[in-house]
Amino acid sequence: MNKLLNRPLKAFTLYALLVLACSIPVYYFIVDYIWRNELDEYNEIVRNRIESGLNKLSLDKEEWAQTIALWNKTQPGTKIEKSLFQESRSDSIYTIIRQKQSANDEDLERFRGLSSYIKVQGELYHLTIEINVEEAHETVFAIAAVTVLFFIILLAGFVILNRRIATQIWKPFHSTLDRLKSFDLNSQNNINLEKSDIQEFEQLNQALYQLIAKNISVFRQQKEFTENASHELQTPLAVLKSKIDLLMQNESLTESQSELIASLNIPLSRVSRINKNLLLLAKIENQQFSEGELVNMSELVNQNLDFLEEHLRARNNTVEMEICEHCYITANRSLVEIMLVNLLLNAIRHNYENGAIRIELTDKSLTISNTGTEPLISETLFKRFITSSTSTPSSGLGLAIVQEIAHRYDWKVDYHFINNFHQFSVLF
């Protein structure tokens, strides 16, 4: 993923590169145009000087012919010839590419020329003046090199400024992000965000304050409702169960009536179990359990396996254990036992007859695995009142309690389905 400030930096870099690249041919045509005009002016000045200088000489025809021949030999950039025309013609400017007369190599160069007709001693002569303009290319190459150099400097400046701006401007944003990551809704305390002199970040902070305050209020109301409802349901459930027990002891009941009353115990037991789990969750969230103590996990695992032996025999499940001796953790013993029992019951419930259960315990983790046919729905695995398997429905609170207990002690709970084994791990 790209950082936010890197996107405009890339756009600015490409834009600067495009502009600087386009500027090179513009520089070329501008410099070349100026250079050609300067050369044309220079050729015109040379032409006037040659004409006036030759007219000042007092030579006879023989001397004049020798002077013209000597001139053409000693002045390679100019050439004077007798005109074939009787009347003077207008000057013409041209550009030609050819090899230098004095060059030994075959490199071609560009020349700017002036073709003009001058009168010397009353006679018409054709004067040609040519000057090398290859220096224009060298100037353009120098401009291109300087442009590339400045582009590199510009790019380096962009990168340095981008990092410094990102560090300074985005500091409040990163501070807000870190505090949001560490925010715990169970604490029911509003978040304290760092103030910023940037309007957008301050608006973001105000929106987050309002959003978190609303969530805390809703969460508090939900917890209070769950806790109050669970407390209120305790008494009627206990009364209802006692009434059913009294009815079962009535000797005047027929067999069908007894079966009907006995069938009421199943949903009543489930409602009672859900109610107890909700009360337990409320107590965990409200931190009503005592502080931690040193808990011998090795001993606790063995004790609870003995407690659940009847459940294991009912499904004929075998247990494989790899437990370290004298593994200790610091936590509330009751909560750890509840978490362990829920994980073991979950392994039995989602197992099949003649299946296997594996228990691995180290100083850093507890892993309980059981055989299975298909993976559980991991997206809803630890959510309340949502069963993770369609084949073995339950109240959907057992794993939620495990997650809540782990969250209390900053433990991590993981689920994987590997080689037809459901694997639940608690990392201490």
PDB file of N, CA and C in Angstrom, residues 195-257:
ATOM      1  N   LYS A 195      -4.638  17.447  20.491  1.00  0.00           N
ATOM      2  CA  LYS A 195      -5.161  18.575  19.740  1.00  0.00           C
ATOM      3  C   LYS A 195      -4.207  18.938  18.608  1.00  0.00           C
ATOM      4  N   SER A 196      -4.806  19.461  17.536  1.00  0.00           N
ATOM      5  CA  SER A 196      -4.022  19.812  16.356  1.00  0.00           C
ATOM      6  C   SER A 196      -4.430  21.197  15.876  1.00  0.00           C
ATOM      7  N   ASP A 197      -3.461  21.941  15.323  1.00  0.00           N
ATOM      8  CA  ASP A 197      -3.761  23.252  14.758  1.00  0.00           C
ATOM      9  C   ASP A 197      -4.190  23.162  13.295  1.00  0.00           C
ATOM     10  N   ILE A 198      -4.305  21.939  12.790  1.00  0.00           N
ATOM     11  CA  ILE A 198      -4.786  21.722  11.423  1.00  0.00           C
ATOM     12  C   ILE A 198      -6.296  21.486  11.476  1.00  0.00           C
ATOM     13  N   GLN A 199      -7.037  22.248  10.718  1.00  0.00           N
ATOM     14  CA  GLN A 199      -8.494  22.239  10.805  1.00  0.00           C
ATOM     15  C   GLN A 199      -9.084  20.866  10.499  1.00  0.00           C
ATOM     16  N   GLU A 200      -8.578  20.206   9.454  1.00  0.00           N
ATOM     17  CA  GLU A 200      -9.148  18.908   9.066  1.00  0.00           C
ATOM     18  C   GLU A 200      -8.953  17.858  10.154  1.00  0.00           C
ATOM     19  N   PHE A 201      -7.761  17.840  10.767  1.00  0.00           N
ATOM     20  CA  PHE A 201      -7.505  16.859  11.828  1.00  0.00           C
ATOM     21  C   PHE A 201      -8.339  17.157  13.068  1.00  0.00           C
ATOM     22  N   GLU A 202      -8.532  18.435  13.359  1.00  0.00           N
ATOM     23  CA  GLU A 202      -9.353  18.784  14.521  1.00  0.00           C
ATOM     24  C   GLU A 202     -10.816  18.407  14.287  1.00  0.00           C
ATOM     25  N   GLN A 203     -11.284  18.570  13.055  1.00  0.00           N
ATOM     26  CA  GLN A 203     -12.649  18.139  12.717  1.00  0.00           C
ATOM     27  C   GLN A 203     -12.778  16.617  12.829  1.00  0.00           C
ATOM     28  N   LEU A 204     -11.718  15.911  12.404  1.00  0.00           N
ATOM     29  CA  LEU A 204     -11.724  14.451  12.534  1.00  0.00           C
ATOM     30  C   LEU A 204     -11.784  14.050  14.003  1.00  0.00           C
ATOM     31  N   ASN A 205     -11.008  14.723  14.853  1.00  0.00           N
ATOM     32  CA  ASN A 205     -11.018  14.412  16.283  1.00  0.00           C
ATOM     33  C   ASN A 205     -12.389  14.647  16.903  1.00  0.00           C
ATOM     34  N   GLN A 206     -13.038  15.746  16.528  1.00  0.00           N
ATOM     35  CA  GLN A 206     -14.368  16.041  17.075  1.00  0.00           C
ATOM     36  C   GLN A 206     -15.377  14.987  16.629  1.00  0.00           C
ATOM     37  N   ALA A 207     -15.291  14.566  15.367  1.00  0.00           N
ATOM     38  CA  ALA A 207     -16.200  13.522  14.884  1.00  0.00           C
ATOM     39  C   ALA A 207     -15.950  12.202  15.611  1.00  0.00           C
ATOM     40  N   LEU A 208     -14.670  11.901  15.890  1.00  0.00           N
ATOM     41  CA  LEU A 208     -14.351  10.670  16.617  1.00  0.00           C
ATOM     42  C   LEU A 208     -14.842  10.736  18.058  1.00  0.00           C
ATOM     43  N   TYR A 209     -14.717  11.914  18.689  1.00  0.00           N
ATOM     44  CA  TYR A 209     -15.231  12.080  20.055  1.00  0.00           C
ATOM     45  C   TYR A 209     -16.714  11.747  20.109  1.00  0.00           C
ATOM     46  N   GLN A 210     -17.471  12.306  19.165  1.00  0.00           N
ATOM     47  CA  GLN A 210     -18.920  12.085  19.153  1.00  0.00           C
ATOM     48  C   GLN A 210     -19.259  10.627  18.867  1.00  0.00           C
ATOM     49  N   LEU A 211     -18.552  10.045  17.899  1.00  0.00           N
ATOM     50  CA  LEU A 211     -18.820   8.656  17.528  1.00  0.00           C
ATOM     51  C   LEU A 211     -18.525   7.713  18.696  1.00  0.00           C
ATOM     52  N   ILE A 212     -17.369   7.903  19.345  1.00  0.00           N
ATOM     53  CA  ILE A 212     -16.990   7.025  20.461  1.00  0.00           C
ATOM     54  C   ILE A 212     -17.932   7.217  21.641  1.00  0.00           C
ATOM     55  N   ALA A 213     -18.333   8.469  21.901  1.00  0.00           N
ATOM     56  CA  ALA A 213     -19.265   8.724  23.002  1.00  0.00           C
ATOM     57  C   ALA A 213     -20.603   8.016  22.769  1.00  0.00           C
ATOM     58  N   LYS A 214     -21.075   8.040  21.532  1.00  0.00           N
ATOM     59  CA  LYS A 214     -22.332   7.340  21.219  1.00  0.00           C
ATOM     60  C   LYS A 214     -22.172   5.833  21.387  1.00  0.00           C
ATOM     61  N   ASN A 215     -21.031   5.306  20.936  1.00  0.00           N
ATOM     62  CA  ASN A 215     -20.804   3.858  21.069  1.00  0.00           C
ATOM     63  C   ASN A 215     -20.697   3.441  22.528  1.00  0.00           C
ATOM     64  N   ILE A 216     -20.033   4.258  23.331  1.00  0.00           N
ATOM     65  CA  ILE A 216     -19.921   3.948  24.757  1.00  0.00           C
ATOM     66  C   ILE A 216     -21.294   3.964  25.415  1.00  0.00           C
ATOM     67  N   SER A 217     -22.115   4.951  25.044  1.00  0.00           N
ATOM     68  CA  SER A 217     -23.460   5.038  25.616  1.00  0.00           C
ATOM     69  C   SER A 217     -24.309   3.825  25.246  1.00  0.00           C
ATOM     70  N   VAL A 218     -24.254   3.447  23.968  1.00  0.00           N
ATOM     71  CA  VAL A 218     -25.021   2.283  23.515  1.00  0.00           C
ATOM     72  C   VAL A 218     -24.504   1.014  24.174  1.00  0.00           C
ATOM     73  N   PHE A 219     -23.165   0.883  24.267  1.00  0.00           N
ATOM     74  CA  PHE A 219     -22.575  -0.302  24.888  1.00  0.00           C
ATOM     75  C   PHE A 219     -22.956  -0.399  26.366  1.00  0.00           C
ATOM     76  N   ARG A 220     -22.949   0.750  27.053  1.00  0.00           N
ATOM     77  CA  ARG A 220     -23.310   0.765  28.467  1.00  0.00           C
ATOM     78  C   ARG A 220     -24.779   0.371  28.659  1.00  0.00           C
ATOM     79  N   GLN A 221     -25.632   0.897  27.799  1.00  0.00           N
ATOM     80  CA  GLN A 221     -27.055   0.554  27.889  1.00  0.00           C
ATOM     81  C   GLN A 221     -27.283  -0.933  27.610  1.00  0.00           C
ATOM     82  N   GLN A 222     -26.542  -1.455  26.637  1.00  0.00           N
ATOM     83  CA  GLN A 222     -26.678  -2.874  26.306  1.00  0.00           C
ATOM     84  C   GLN A 222     -26.220  -3.754  27.471  1.00  0.00           C
ATOM     85  N   LYS A 223     -25.105  -3.371  28.094  1.00  0.00           N
ATOM     86  CA  LYS A 223     -24.607  -4.144  29.225  1.00  0.00           C
ATOM     87  C   LYS A 223     -25.576  -4.082  30.404  1.00  0.00           C
ATOM     88  N   GLU A 224     -26.092  -2.887  30.659  1.00  0.00           N
ATOM     89  CA  GLU A 224     -27.033  -2.747  31.772  1.00  0.00           C
ATOM     90  C   GLU A 224     -28.303  -3.545  31.530  1.00  0.00           C
ATOM     91  N   PHE A 225     -28.764  -3.522  30.281  1.00  0.00           N
ATOM     92  CA  PHE A 225     -29.975  -4.290  29.957  1.00  0.00           C
ATOM     93  C   PHE A 225     -29.722  -5.782  30.128  1.00  0.00           C
ATOM     94  N   THR A 226     -28.574  -6.261  29.622  1.00  0.00           N
ATOM     95  CA  THR A 226     -28.258  -7.693  29.732  1.00  0.00           C
ATOM     96  C   THR A 226     -28.132  -8.120  31.183  1.00  0.00           C
ATOM     97  N   GLU A 227     -27.426  -7.294  31.959  1.00  0.00           N
ATOM     98  CA  GLU A 227     -27.220  -7.636  33.356  1.00  0.00           C
ATOM     99  C   GLU A 227     -28.535  -7.603  34.136  1.00  0.00           C
ATOM    100  N   ASN A 228     -29.333  -6.556  33.910  1.00  0.00           N
ATOM    101  CA  ASN A 228     -30.606  -6.438  34.632  1.00  0.00           C
ATOM    102  C   ASN A 228     -31.580  -7.543  34.231  1.00  0.00           C
ATOM    103  N   ALA A 229     -31.617  -7.821  32.920  1.00  0.00           N
ATOM    104  CA  ALA A 229     -32.527  -8.864  32.451  1.00  0.00           C
ATOM    105  C   ALA A 229     -32.136 -10.224  33.016  1.00  0.00           C
ATOM    106  N   SER A 230     -30.825 -10.489  33.059  1.00  0.00           N
ATOM    107  CA  SER A 230     -30.360 -11.774  33.593  1.00  0.00           C
ATOM    108  C   SER A 230     -30.689 -11.901  35.079  1.00  0.00           C
ATOM    109  N   HIS A 231     -30.500 -10.816  35.815  1.00  0.00           N
ATOM    110  CA  HIS A 231     -30.828 -10.845  37.239  1.00  0.00           C
ATOM    111  C   HIS A 231     -32.324 -11.049  37.455  1.00  0.00           C
ATOM    112  N   GLU A 232     -33.111 -10.376  36.646  1.00  0.00           N
ATOM    113  CA  GLU A 232     -34.569 -10.485  36.809  1.00  0.00           C
ATOM    114  C   GLU A 232     -35.073 -11.873  36.422  1.00  0.00           C
ATOM    115  N   LEU A 233     -34.382 -12.518  35.490  1.00  0.00           N
ATOM    116  CA  LEU A 233     -34.832 -13.838  35.028  1.00  0.00           C
ATOM    117  C   LEU A 233     -34.461 -14.949  36.007  1.00  0.00           C
ATOM    118  N   GLN A 234     -33.498 -14.702  36.861  1.00  0.00           N
ATOM    119  CA  GLN A 234     -33.044 -15.741  37.774  1.00  0.00           C
ATOM    120  C   GLN A 234     -34.176 -16.278  38.652  1.00  0.00           C
ATOM    121  N   THR A 235     -34.878 -15.364  39.270  1.00  0.00           N
ATOM    122  CA  THR A 235     -35.944 -15.781  40.210  1.00  0.00           C
ATOM    123  C   THR A 235     -37.063 -16.534  39.509  1.00  0.00           C
ATOM    124  N   PRO A 236     -37.684 -15.992  38.432  1.00  0.00           N
ATOM    125  CA  PRO A 236     -38.760 -16.758  37.782  1.00  0.00           C
ATOM    126  C   PRO A 236     -38.295 -18.104  37.234  1.00  0.00           C
ATOM    127  N   LEU A 237     -37.040 -18.179  36.779  1.00  0.00           N
ATOM    128  CA  LEU A 237     -36.535 -19.462  36.285  1.00  0.00           C
ATOM    129  C   LEU A 237     -36.407 -20.471  37.419  1.00  0.00           C
ATOM    130  N   ALA A 238     -35.920 -20.008  38.574  1.00  0.00           N
ATOM    131  CA  ALA A 238     -35.805 -20.908  39.730  1.00  0.00           C
ATOM    132  C   ALA A 238     -37.176 -21.367  40.214  1.00  0.00           C
ATOM    133  N   VAL A 239     -38.150 -20.444  40.218  1.00  0.00           N
ATOM    134  CA  VAL A 239     -39.518 -20.804  40.630  1.00  0.00           C
ATOM    135  C   VAL A 239     -40.111 -21.803  39.656  1.00  0.00           C
ATOM    136  N   LEU A 240     -39.924 -21.544  38.366  1.00  0.00           N
ATOM    137  CA  LEU A 240     -40.468 -22.427  37.335  1.00  0.00           C
ATOM    138  C   LEU A 240     -39.868 -23.821  37.450  1.00  0.00           C
ATOM    139  N   LYS A 241     -38.573 -23.910  37.705  1.00  0.00           N
ATOM    140  CA  LYS A 241     -37.928 -25.220  37.821  1.00  0.00           C
ATOM    141  C   LYS A 241     -38.446 -25.971  39.050  1.00  0.00           C
ATOM    142  N   SER A 242     -38.640 -25.239  40.160  1.00  0.00           N
ATOM    143  CA  SER A 242     -39.156 -25.902  41.366  1.00  0.00           C
ATOM    144  C   SER A 242     -40.595 -26.382  41.169  1.00  0.00           C
ATOM    145  N   LYS A 243     -41.403 -25.618  40.438  1.00  0.00           N
ATOM    146  CA  LYS A 243     -42.777 -26.033  40.167  1.00  0.00           C
ATOM    147  C   LYS A 243     -42.816 -27.303  39.316  1.00  0.00           C
ATOM    148  N   ILE A 244     -41.912 -27.349  38.341  1.00  0.00           N
ATOM    149  CA  ILE A 244     -41.856 -28.546  37.484  1.00  0.00           C
ATOM    150  C   ILE A 244     -41.439 -29.760  38.310  1.00  0.00           C
ATOM    151  N   ASP A 245     -40.496 -29.576  39.228  1.00  0.00           N
ATOM    152  CA  ASP A 245     -40.064 -30.683  40.088  1.00  0.00           C
ATOM    153  C   ASP A 245     -41.213 -31.165  40.983  1.00  0.00           C
ATOM    154  N   LEU A 246     -42.027 -30.221  41.474  1.00  0.00           N
ATOM    155  CA  LEU A 246     -43.179 -30.594  42.294  1.00  0.00           C
ATOM    156  C   LEU A 246     -44.218 -31.362  41.481  1.00  0.00           C
ATOM    157  N   LEU A 247     -44.420 -30.911  40.238  1.00  0.00           N
ATOM    158  CA  LEU A 247     -45.391 -31.610  39.380  1.00  0.00           C
ATOM    159  C   LEU A 247     -44.914 -33.023  39.070  1.00  0.00           C
ATOM    160  N   MET A 248     -43.617 -33.182  38.885  1.00  0.00           N
ATOM    161  CA  MET A 248     -43.082 -34.505  38.576  1.00  0.00           C
ATOM    162  C   MET A 248     -43.292 -35.478  39.745  1.00  0.00           C
ATOM    163  N   GLN A 249     -43.399 -34.961  40.940  1.00  0.00           N
ATOM    164  CA  GLN A 249     -43.601 -35.809  42.120  1.00  0.00           C
ATOM    165  C   GLN A 249     -45.082 -36.133  42.382  1.00  0.00           C
ATOM    166  N   ASN A 250     -45.957 -35.573  41.602  1.00  0.00           N
ATOM    167  CA  ASN A 250     -47.406 -35.835  41.755  1.00  0.00           C
ATOM    168  C   ASN A 250     -47.727 -37.238  41.245  1.00  0.00           C
ATOM    169  N   GLU A 251     -48.288 -38.086  42.116  1.00  0.00           N
ATOM    170  CA  GLU A 251     -48.560 -39.482  41.757  1.00  0.00           C
ATOM    171  C   GLU A 251     -49.782 -39.637  40.867  1.00  0.00           C
ATOM    172  N   SER A 252     -50.598 -38.600  40.791  1.00  0.00           N
ATOM    173  CA  SER A 252     -51.828 -38.705  39.986  1.00  0.00           C
ATOM    174  C   SER A 252     -51.580 -38.455  38.500  1.00  0.00           C
ATOM    175  N   LEU A 253     -50.342 -38.089  38.128  1.00  0.00           N
ATOM    176  CA  LEU A 253     -50.039 -37.806  36.709  1.00  0.00           C
ATOM    177  C   LEU A 253     -50.007 -39.096  35.896  1.00  0.00           C
ATOM    178  N   THR A 254     -50.529 -38.981  34.701  1.00  0.00           N
ATOM    179  CA  THR A 254     -50.451 -40.111  33.776  1.00  0.00           C
ATOM    180  C   THR A 254     -49.052 -40.151  33.156  1.00  0.00           C
ATOM    181  N   GLU A 255     -48.784 -41.227  32.440  1.00  0.00           N
ATOM    182  CA  GLU A 255     -47.473 -41.384  31.823  1.00  0.00           C
ATOM    183  C   GLU A 255     -47.220 -40.311  30.770  1.00  0.00           C
ATOM    184  N   SER A 256     -48.228 -40.019  29.956  1.00  0.00           N
ATOM    185  CA  SER A 256     -48.064 -38.999  28.919  1.00  0.00           C
ATOM    186  C   SER A 256     -47.862 -37.618  29.524  1.00  0.00           C
ATOM    187  N   GLN A 257     -48.578 -37.353  30.623  1.00  0.00           N
ATOM    188  CA  GLN A 257     -48.410 -36.061  31.290  1.00  0.00           C
ATOM    189  C   GLN A 257     -47.011 -35.944  31.891  1.00  0.00           C
TER     190      GLN A 257
END
